[in-house]
Amino acid sequence: MMIENNLLIDFSIIKITEKNSKANLLHLHSCGQTISPAPNPLGSVRTLSLHFARSTEQKMDTNLVEMFRAGLNWVTMALDAPSARVVLFGVRIQWHIFVEVLLGFVIVILLSQKSYKPPKRPLTEQEIDELCDEWVPEPLIPPITEDMMHEPPVLESAAGPHTTVNGKDVVNFASANYLGLIGHEKLLESCTSALEKYGVGSCGPRGFYGTIDVHLDCETRISKFLSTPDTILYSYGLSTMFSTIPCFCKKGDIIVADEGVHWGIQNGLQLSRSTIVYFKHNDMDSLRSTLEKIMTKNKRSKNLRRYIVAEAVYQNSGQIAPLDEIVKLKEKYKFRVILDESNSFGVLGRSGRGLAEHHGVPIEKIDVVTAAMGHALATEGGFCTGNARIIDYQRLSSSGYVFSASLPPYLASAAITAIDVIDQNPELLVKMKHNIALLWKGLKDIKGMSLASDPESPIVFLKLEKSSGSTKEDLLLLEKMADRALKEDSLLVVSSKKSFLDKCRLPVGIKLLVSAGHSESDLVKVSESLKRLASELLL
Amino acid sequence: MKDCFARPIASAPDAWFDMVERDWNDGEKVIDRTTKRRRCLNLGSYNYLGFGSFDEYCTPRVIESLKKFSASTCSSRVDAGTTSVHVELEECVAKYVGKHSAIVFGMGYATNSFIIPVLIGKGGLIISDSLNHSSIINGARGSGANIRIFQHNKPSHLERILREIAERQTKTHKPWKKIIVIVEGIYSMEGEICKLPEIVSICKKYKAYVYLDEAHSIGAIGNTGRGVCELLGVNTADVDIMMGTFSKSFASCGGYIAGSKELIQYLKHHCPGHLYATSISTPSAQQIISAIRVILGEDGSNRGAQKLARIRENSNYFRSELRNMGFKVLGDVDSPVMPIMLYHPAKIPAFSRECLRENVISKVGDLTGIKYFPAAPKKQEAEKDTIKLV
């Protein structure tokens, strides 16, 4: 046993020294002889074993040395072989290159091994509890800032051309009452009789006993007025567009929309999940190039449904869309047009039939026409008119129609009466157009702001000539201007408002909504007041 | 089957109304109206408290406000659309519902679609009941937040989903920004009342916000008609956002959101419905104020209390009688919405026409059922009666 141990020890010594030169070997060999036996009872055994070990050691030594020598010789031979002296790419291969290559190989193998991942174990109940306790949600709303505390003016009488705020008589340029029908006796009469007969609400969606005969009469009347086959009524102006667009435009379709469309249309576009491409506000060249790009670049476009969405009179800028050019482009590139005529119905055209009459385009060329009735018609709600099949389809799949209570019947009867009044009184349109022209004349030389709307549009838009750079600052300035107009000159004007959800980036400004009910003195007053305020606040 | 839907009526949606008879040659697309009228018992309108026709207290006041303010303001609330009636209405609604402030919109459907994107956006989580109304689904989709559905009226499943907050944190190391749980007071298709106390306690534990849509329950259930919170004894301070519509019990139009002062102030500044849409028609607003006054007894009579007691008695009586007759009726006790199961799609038009022959009006199928038909033939078709005051 001991001998074996000794032998083992010796072997290990020999092993270590094998790597060194032969000189060390000889040295150890001599060292082996210097192990002197200790004087102990086992001394003789030890001496014997040592002796034996030494002799075996010597024998082992010789064998191993010979083995080593043979190995070395072989290696040297291999390296000295002619192949080893290969010159690759002009570099003489040395033996260390082989070691490096081997090393590289080992690295590659290690990298390709799967990294050690600790096994995934599901969270324990306690851990889940802890994490839930630690989680702090954001507050439901961000902290309220100073500008959010602004209160709008409270009216104490009807929002006609003149109204009462805080007991004072105020000239109202903030209601879209273009033809002055608010407070008209015929409308009030028809509303009163409808209220007495039907009560206020209709208590049900259109599919389930919310359809009152007044709704059907209203739809027929609108179709007759616009000479379209059929109409569908919606119960809320803003919901008209955001229900119509997702009804027809689905995922995968292409919609080309103006960048200045109002929020209701933007919401409809977002809900439709189609691909939306915006073109520059009211710029027909930009529209042409966009349509060209879509039709030529994407070969699949020919099999997709394609729409153009525009407003007749843009709420955010007062510009009028050139419908004749849009229709030409639509026919050339085979798109469908969805037009929002909220601010042009009852206003544009010789008899108030809207943009199509204004440009002399037959209304059948526009595929879908929608409008909110909360403008010229002085009532609430909205409608969509067009082909019978388009309207029929909406009755089943337009969410704002199917899942919502129908329009209160008295508002539908007000709409019918309003259309009758427009038909029978063409002088209202003439008066309104005259008022717009007068206002333009008065505001021509205002300093610090410029007129950005169309000369025939009932929305007169004054945009800031020099923006401060931040939309928020501009909005605050305009709000201050509107507040001062109200306080000092008893004038209600509209300053642009922007929700953070609104994507429209058009310049902000002051909006004046001209009515046929305004007198010349009202218009002169507002021009003077705005010129004065602009020179005080903007320069 | 087209004649079973969109039947026009020629009078107010009261307990008995005049239905317009229509000529329809089977298979033709167009249904013509005739001048004939038929007097029918109305079990199909959402006129829960009977305000849907000429009312001795409400209608004169409505006509007065019409003469003073006209049918519409033609302007958004922030421009020139806020009248003293609107301000009064918001105070009245807030007081009635039990919150500090309220904001009112012109359409109930649009209320959900406008408000949800303002409150939550990308990085947030919306957990909504599987049978929520289409307006909530629309609003949730429009917001851009992640949406999870929990099984209808099952607080245990809701809890399981809420515990996934932890899972999300370990996986992506980005916790949810906020979580809103959306439930309804009475579900219009099933007539079931929401299990609000359990849901509110779970949401409190996991710090989620509660959004309660009381379209059908406000004005119809509870001792004073204050909705599901009153009925189930939930403190209104525990529900963060309370929403409701006026087109059902109050027989008007529009919707409201009630909440804390800061919430409503924030919404008034940012909600696009408030900034861009025409304000609610002033006579409709007056109708709501008057209806609330009648319900609370502030008009000097006890008609309101009588109406509330009668709708409860009528609902429970009708439900028990139908069950005794052998019909399978869904819905909870006190709920005025009663779906009677027919189970067979072909029976729907037959049932509807038979009812009409007996001069009884009820709703058949449901319009969403038309979409389900080919896709899920197992969906049981329901005939829905909604009870009004007789």
PDB file of C-alpha atoms in Angstrom, chain B residues 149-326:
ATOM      1  CA  ILE B 149     -62.453  40.442 -21.358  1.00  0.00           C
ATOM      2  CA  PHE B 150     -63.628  38.790 -18.181  1.00  0.00           C
ATOM      3  CA  GLN B 151     -66.462  36.312 -18.070  1.00  0.00           C
ATOM      4  CA  HIS B 152     -69.854  37.857 -17.707  1.00  0.00           C
ATOM      5  CA  ASN B 153     -70.528  38.901 -14.123  1.00  0.00           C
ATOM      6  CA  LYS B 154     -67.865  36.630 -12.617  1.00  0.00           C
ATOM      7  CA  PRO B 155     -65.800  38.464 -10.001  1.00  0.00           C
ATOM      8  CA  SER B 156     -63.507  35.431  -9.552  1.00  0.00           C
ATOM      9  CA  HIS B 157     -62.422  35.552 -13.169  1.00  0.00           C
ATOM     10  CA  LEU B 158     -61.857  39.283 -12.868  1.00  0.00           C
ATOM     11  CA  GLU B 159     -59.589  38.670  -9.901  1.00  0.00           C
ATOM     12  CA  ARG B 160     -57.591  36.127 -11.861  1.00  0.00           C
ATOM     13  CA  ILE B 161     -57.045  38.575 -14.659  1.00  0.00           C
ATOM     14  CA  LEU B 162     -56.056  41.343 -12.258  1.00  0.00           C
ATOM     15  CA  ARG B 163     -53.389  39.133 -10.719  1.00  0.00           C
ATOM     16  CA  GLU B 164     -51.755  39.111 -14.106  1.00  0.00           C
ATOM     17  CA  ILE B 165     -50.429  42.558 -13.246  1.00  0.00           C
ATOM     18  CA  ALA B 166     -47.612  40.712 -11.557  1.00  0.00           C
ATOM     19  CA  GLU B 167     -47.018  38.468 -14.522  1.00  0.00           C
ATOM     20  CA  ARG B 168     -46.745  41.380 -16.872  1.00  0.00           C
ATOM     21  CA  GLN B 169     -44.173  42.954 -14.607  1.00  0.00           C
ATOM     22  CA  THR B 170     -41.883  39.954 -14.559  1.00  0.00           C
ATOM     23  CA  LYS B 171     -42.134  39.307 -18.277  1.00  0.00           C
ATOM     24  CA  THR B 172     -41.671  42.693 -19.829  1.00  0.00           C
ATOM     25  CA  HIS B 173     -40.476  44.728 -16.825  1.00  0.00           C
ATOM     26  CA  LYS B 174     -42.949  47.412 -17.840  1.00  0.00           C
ATOM     27  CA  PRO B 175     -45.969  47.561 -15.604  1.00  0.00           C
ATOM     28  CA  TRP B 176     -49.369  48.752 -16.816  1.00  0.00           C
ATOM     29  CA  LYS B 177     -49.864  52.464 -16.490  1.00  0.00           C
ATOM     30  CA  LYS B 178     -53.379  52.120 -15.155  1.00  0.00           C
ATOM     31  CA  ILE B 179     -56.201  49.618 -15.200  1.00  0.00           C
ATOM     32  CA  ILE B 180     -59.855  50.451 -15.738  1.00  0.00           C
ATOM     33  CA  VAL B 181     -62.578  47.849 -15.203  1.00  0.00           C
ATOM     34  CA  ILE B 182     -65.787  48.578 -17.137  1.00  0.00           C
ATOM     35  CA  VAL B 183     -69.077  47.034 -16.068  1.00  0.00           C
ATOM     36  CA  GLU B 184     -72.730  47.806 -16.654  1.00  0.00           C
ATOM     37  CA  GLY B 185     -75.494  48.231 -14.083  1.00  0.00           C
ATOM     38  CA  ILE B 186     -78.144  46.175 -15.884  1.00  0.00           C
ATOM     39  CA  TYR B 187     -77.095  44.240 -18.948  1.00  0.00           C
ATOM     40  CA  SER B 188     -79.632  45.009 -21.618  1.00  0.00           C
ATOM     41  CA  MET B 189     -79.512  41.602 -23.267  1.00  0.00           C
ATOM     42  CA  GLU B 190     -79.788  39.396 -20.184  1.00  0.00           C
ATOM     43  CA  GLY B 191     -81.582  41.628 -17.739  1.00  0.00           C
ATOM     44  CA  GLU B 192     -79.022  40.692 -15.107  1.00  0.00           C
ATOM     45  CA  ILE B 193     -77.806  43.081 -12.483  1.00  0.00           C
ATOM     46  CA  CYS B 194     -74.069  43.428 -12.073  1.00  0.00           C
ATOM     47  CA  LYS B 195     -72.374  41.984  -8.963  1.00  0.00           C
ATOM     48  CA  LEU B 196     -71.098  45.389  -8.017  1.00  0.00           C
ATOM     49  CA  PRO B 197     -70.037  44.964  -4.339  1.00  0.00           C
ATOM     50  CA  GLU B 198     -67.668  42.081  -5.147  1.00  0.00           C
ATOM     51  CA  ILE B 199     -66.262  43.799  -8.208  1.00  0.00           C
ATOM     52  CA  VAL B 200     -65.666  47.060  -6.337  1.00  0.00           C
ATOM     53  CA  SER B 201     -63.883  45.275  -3.481  1.00  0.00           C
ATOM     54  CA  ILE B 202     -61.629  43.404  -5.922  1.00  0.00           C
ATOM     55  CA  CYS B 203     -60.805  46.591  -7.791  1.00  0.00           C
ATOM     56  CA  LYS B 204     -59.973  48.363  -4.545  1.00  0.00           C
ATOM     57  CA  LYS B 205     -57.622  45.568  -3.539  1.00  0.00           C
ATOM     58  CA  TYR B 206     -55.754  45.663  -6.852  1.00  0.00           C
ATOM     59  CA  LYS B 207     -55.922  49.431  -7.293  1.00  0.00           C
ATOM     60  CA  ALA B 208     -57.911  49.362 -10.539  1.00  0.00           C
ATOM     61  CA  TYR B 209     -60.389  52.091 -11.439  1.00  0.00           C
ATOM     62  CA  VAL B 210     -64.077  51.255 -11.773  1.00  0.00           C
ATOM     63  CA  TYR B 211     -66.211  52.590 -14.636  1.00  0.00           C
ATOM     64  CA  LEU B 212     -69.906  51.884 -14.211  1.00  0.00           C
ATOM     65  CA  ASP B 213     -72.301  52.248 -17.138  1.00  0.00           C
ATOM     66  CA  GLU B 214     -75.812  52.698 -15.769  1.00  0.00           C
ATOM     67  CA  ALA B 215     -77.655  53.129 -19.051  1.00  0.00           C
ATOM     68  CA  HIS B 216     -80.562  50.929 -18.054  1.00  0.00           C
ATOM     69  CA  SER B 217     -80.364  51.038 -14.300  1.00  0.00           C
ATOM     70  CA  ILE B 218     -80.425  54.763 -13.512  1.00  0.00           C
ATOM     71  CA  GLY B 219     -83.937  55.813 -12.652  1.00  0.00           C
ATOM     72  CA  ALA B 220     -85.269  52.267 -12.816  1.00  0.00           C
ATOM     73  CA  ILE B 221     -83.905  50.386  -9.818  1.00  0.00           C
ATOM     74  CA  GLY B 222     -83.159  51.318  -6.254  1.00  0.00           C
ATOM     75  CA  ASN B 223     -85.505  52.848  -3.686  1.00  0.00           C
ATOM     76  CA  THR B 224     -85.249  56.337  -5.081  1.00  0.00           C
ATOM     77  CA  GLY B 225     -84.205  55.271  -8.558  1.00  0.00           C
ATOM     78  CA  ARG B 226     -80.541  56.029  -7.998  1.00  0.00           C
ATOM     79  CA  GLY B 227     -79.466  52.895  -9.750  1.00  0.00           C
ATOM     80  CA  VAL B 228     -77.467  49.832  -8.932  1.00  0.00           C
ATOM     81  CA  CYS B 229     -75.308  51.473  -6.242  1.00  0.00           C
ATOM     82  CA  GLU B 230     -78.377  52.210  -4.171  1.00  0.00           C
ATOM     83  CA  LEU B 231     -79.896  48.801  -4.801  1.00  0.00           C
ATOM     84  CA  LEU B 232     -76.798  46.863  -3.767  1.00  0.00           C
ATOM     85  CA  GLY B 233     -75.605  49.265  -1.082  1.00  0.00           C
ATOM     86  CA  VAL B 234     -72.344  50.327  -2.707  1.00  0.00           C
ATOM     87  CA  ASN B 235     -70.871  53.674  -1.703  1.00  0.00           C
ATOM     88  CA  THR B 236     -70.736  55.929  -4.758  1.00  0.00           C
ATOM     89  CA  ALA B 237     -67.326  57.184  -3.647  1.00  0.00           C
ATOM     90  CA  ASP B 238     -65.926  53.727  -4.455  1.00  0.00           C
ATOM     91  CA  VAL B 239     -66.955  53.931  -8.084  1.00  0.00           C
ATOM     92  CA  ASP B 240     -64.548  56.269  -9.855  1.00  0.00           C
ATOM     93  CA  ILE B 241     -66.529  57.031 -12.982  1.00  0.00           C
ATOM     94  CA  MET B 242     -70.286  56.718 -13.210  1.00  0.00           C
ATOM     95  CA  MET B 243     -71.855  56.949 -16.616  1.00  0.00           C
ATOM     96  CA  GLY B 244     -75.478  56.823 -17.650  1.00  0.00           C
ATOM     97  CA  THR B 245     -77.920  57.752 -20.365  1.00  0.00           C
ATOM     98  CA  PHE B 246     -81.094  59.761 -20.296  1.00  0.00           C
ATOM     99  CA  SER B 247     -82.904  58.049 -23.144  1.00  0.00           C
ATOM    100  CA  LYS B 248     -84.337  55.235 -21.051  1.00  0.00           C
ATOM    101  CA  SER B 249     -85.898  56.205 -17.731  1.00  0.00           C
ATOM    102  CA  PHE B 250     -85.929  59.946 -18.273  1.00  0.00           C
ATOM    103  CA  ALA B 251     -87.369  59.735 -21.802  1.00  0.00           C
ATOM    104  CA  SER B 252     -85.017  62.305 -23.194  1.00  0.00           C
ATOM    105  CA  CYS B 253     -81.717  62.001 -25.015  1.00  0.00           C
ATOM    106  CA  GLY B 254     -78.097  62.234 -24.064  1.00  0.00           C
ATOM    107  CA  GLY B 255     -75.641  60.789 -21.587  1.00  0.00           C
ATOM    108  CA  TYR B 256     -73.667  61.903 -18.556  1.00  0.00           C
ATOM    109  CA  ILE B 257     -70.473  61.169 -16.701  1.00  0.00           C
ATOM    110  CA  ALA B 258     -70.343  61.834 -12.965  1.00  0.00           C
ATOM    111  CA  GLY B 259     -67.198  61.879 -10.892  1.00  0.00           C
ATOM    112  CA  SER B 260     -64.965  63.971  -8.717  1.00  0.00           C
ATOM    113  CA  LYS B 261     -64.494  67.685  -9.318  1.00  0.00           C
ATOM    114  CA  GLU B 262     -61.015  67.268 -10.795  1.00  0.00           C
ATOM    115  CA  LEU B 263     -62.104  64.503 -13.126  1.00  0.00           C
ATOM    116  CA  ILE B 264     -64.953  66.521 -14.581  1.00  0.00           C
ATOM    117  CA  GLN B 265     -62.782  69.633 -14.886  1.00  0.00           C
ATOM    118  CA  TYR B 266     -60.187  67.622 -16.779  1.00  0.00           C
ATOM    119  CA  LEU B 267     -62.814  66.103 -19.061  1.00  0.00           C
ATOM    120  CA  LYS B 268     -64.330  69.500 -19.781  1.00  0.00           C
ATOM    121  CA  HIS B 269     -60.987  70.746 -20.941  1.00  0.00           C
ATOM    122  CA  HIS B 270     -59.919  67.751 -23.005  1.00  0.00           C
ATOM    123  CA  CYS B 271     -62.874  65.687 -24.091  1.00  0.00           C
ATOM    124  CA  PRO B 272     -63.467  66.179 -27.819  1.00  0.00           C
ATOM    125  CA  GLY B 273     -67.187  65.643 -27.369  1.00  0.00           C
ATOM    126  CA  HIS B 274     -67.301  68.703 -25.163  1.00  0.00           C
ATOM    127  CA  LEU B 275     -65.078  70.823 -27.379  1.00  0.00           C
ATOM    128  CA  TYR B 276     -66.398  70.007 -30.812  1.00  0.00           C
ATOM    129  CA  ALA B 277     -69.886  68.521 -30.654  1.00  0.00           C
ATOM    130  CA  THR B 278     -73.090  70.538 -30.515  1.00  0.00           C
ATOM    131  CA  SER B 279     -74.415  70.778 -26.984  1.00  0.00           C
ATOM    132  CA  ILE B 280     -77.460  68.830 -25.864  1.00  0.00           C
ATOM    133  CA  SER B 281     -80.724  70.402 -26.968  1.00  0.00           C
ATOM    134  CA  THR B 282     -82.033  72.722 -24.239  1.00  0.00           C
ATOM    135  CA  PRO B 283     -85.627  71.399 -24.079  1.00  0.00           C
ATOM    136  CA  SER B 284     -84.241  67.852 -23.675  1.00  0.00           C
ATOM    137  CA  ALA B 285     -82.086  69.105 -20.817  1.00  0.00           C
ATOM    138  CA  GLN B 286     -85.128  70.648 -19.188  1.00  0.00           C
ATOM    139  CA  GLN B 287     -87.023  67.364 -19.525  1.00  0.00           C
ATOM    140  CA  ILE B 288     -84.290  65.580 -17.589  1.00  0.00           C
ATOM    141  CA  ILE B 289     -84.293  68.170 -14.821  1.00  0.00           C
ATOM    142  CA  SER B 290     -88.063  67.962 -14.494  1.00  0.00           C
ATOM    143  CA  ALA B 291     -88.051  64.164 -14.538  1.00  0.00           C
ATOM    144  CA  ILE B 292     -85.442  64.050 -11.767  1.00  0.00           C
ATOM    145  CA  ARG B 293     -87.532  66.495  -9.735  1.00  0.00           C
ATOM    146  CA  VAL B 294     -90.617  64.313 -10.104  1.00  0.00           C
ATOM    147  CA  ILE B 295     -88.665  61.198  -9.113  1.00  0.00           C
ATOM    148  CA  LEU B 296     -87.295  62.882  -6.025  1.00  0.00           C
ATOM    149  CA  GLY B 297     -90.692  64.283  -5.122  1.00  0.00           C
ATOM    150  CA  GLU B 298     -89.497  67.881  -5.416  1.00  0.00           C
ATOM    151  CA  ASP B 299     -92.475  68.752  -7.578  1.00  0.00           C
ATOM    152  CA  GLY B 300     -94.683  68.508  -4.548  1.00  0.00           C
ATOM    153  CA  SER B 301     -96.400  65.219  -5.352  1.00  0.00           C
ATOM    154  CA  ASN B 302     -95.478  61.624  -4.677  1.00  0.00           C
ATOM    155  CA  ARG B 303     -95.805  60.552  -8.281  1.00  0.00           C
ATOM    156  CA  GLY B 304     -92.145  59.718  -8.428  1.00  0.00           C
ATOM    157  CA  ALA B 305     -92.256  57.300  -5.528  1.00  0.00           C
ATOM    158  CA  GLN B 306     -95.423  55.760  -6.953  1.00  0.00           C
ATOM    159  CA  LYS B 307     -93.788  55.244 -10.343  1.00  0.00           C
ATOM    160  CA  LEU B 308     -90.762  53.583  -8.802  1.00  0.00           C
ATOM    161  CA  ALA B 309     -92.871  51.277  -6.661  1.00  0.00           C
ATOM    162  CA  ARG B 310     -95.056  50.375  -9.621  1.00  0.00           C
ATOM    163  CA  ILE B 311     -92.217  49.488 -11.926  1.00  0.00           C
ATOM    164  CA  ARG B 312     -90.806  47.188  -9.290  1.00  0.00           C
ATOM    165  CA  GLU B 313     -94.158  45.526  -8.704  1.00  0.00           C
ATOM    166  CA  ASN B 314     -94.905  45.263 -12.409  1.00  0.00           C
ATOM    167  CA  SER B 315     -91.524  43.732 -13.196  1.00  0.00           C
ATOM    168  CA  ASN B 316     -91.734  41.163 -10.438  1.00  0.00           C
ATOM    169  CA  TYR B 317     -95.376  40.303 -11.119  1.00  0.00           C
ATOM    170  CA  PHE B 318     -94.840  39.925 -14.847  1.00  0.00           C
ATOM    171  CA  ARG B 319     -91.769  37.798 -14.354  1.00  0.00           C
ATOM    172  CA  SER B 320     -93.441  35.474 -11.901  1.00  0.00           C
ATOM    173  CA  GLU B 321     -96.565  35.133 -14.047  1.00  0.00           C
ATOM    174  CA  LEU B 322     -94.539  34.318 -17.138  1.00  0.00           C
ATOM    175  CA  ARG B 323     -92.569  31.728 -15.204  1.00  0.00           C
ATOM    176  CA  ASN B 324     -95.784  30.205 -13.900  1.00  0.00           C
ATOM    177  CA  MET B 325     -97.046  29.952 -17.465  1.00  0.00           C
ATOM    178  CA  GLY B 326     -94.001  27.942 -18.301  1.00  0.00           C
TER     179      GLY B 326
END
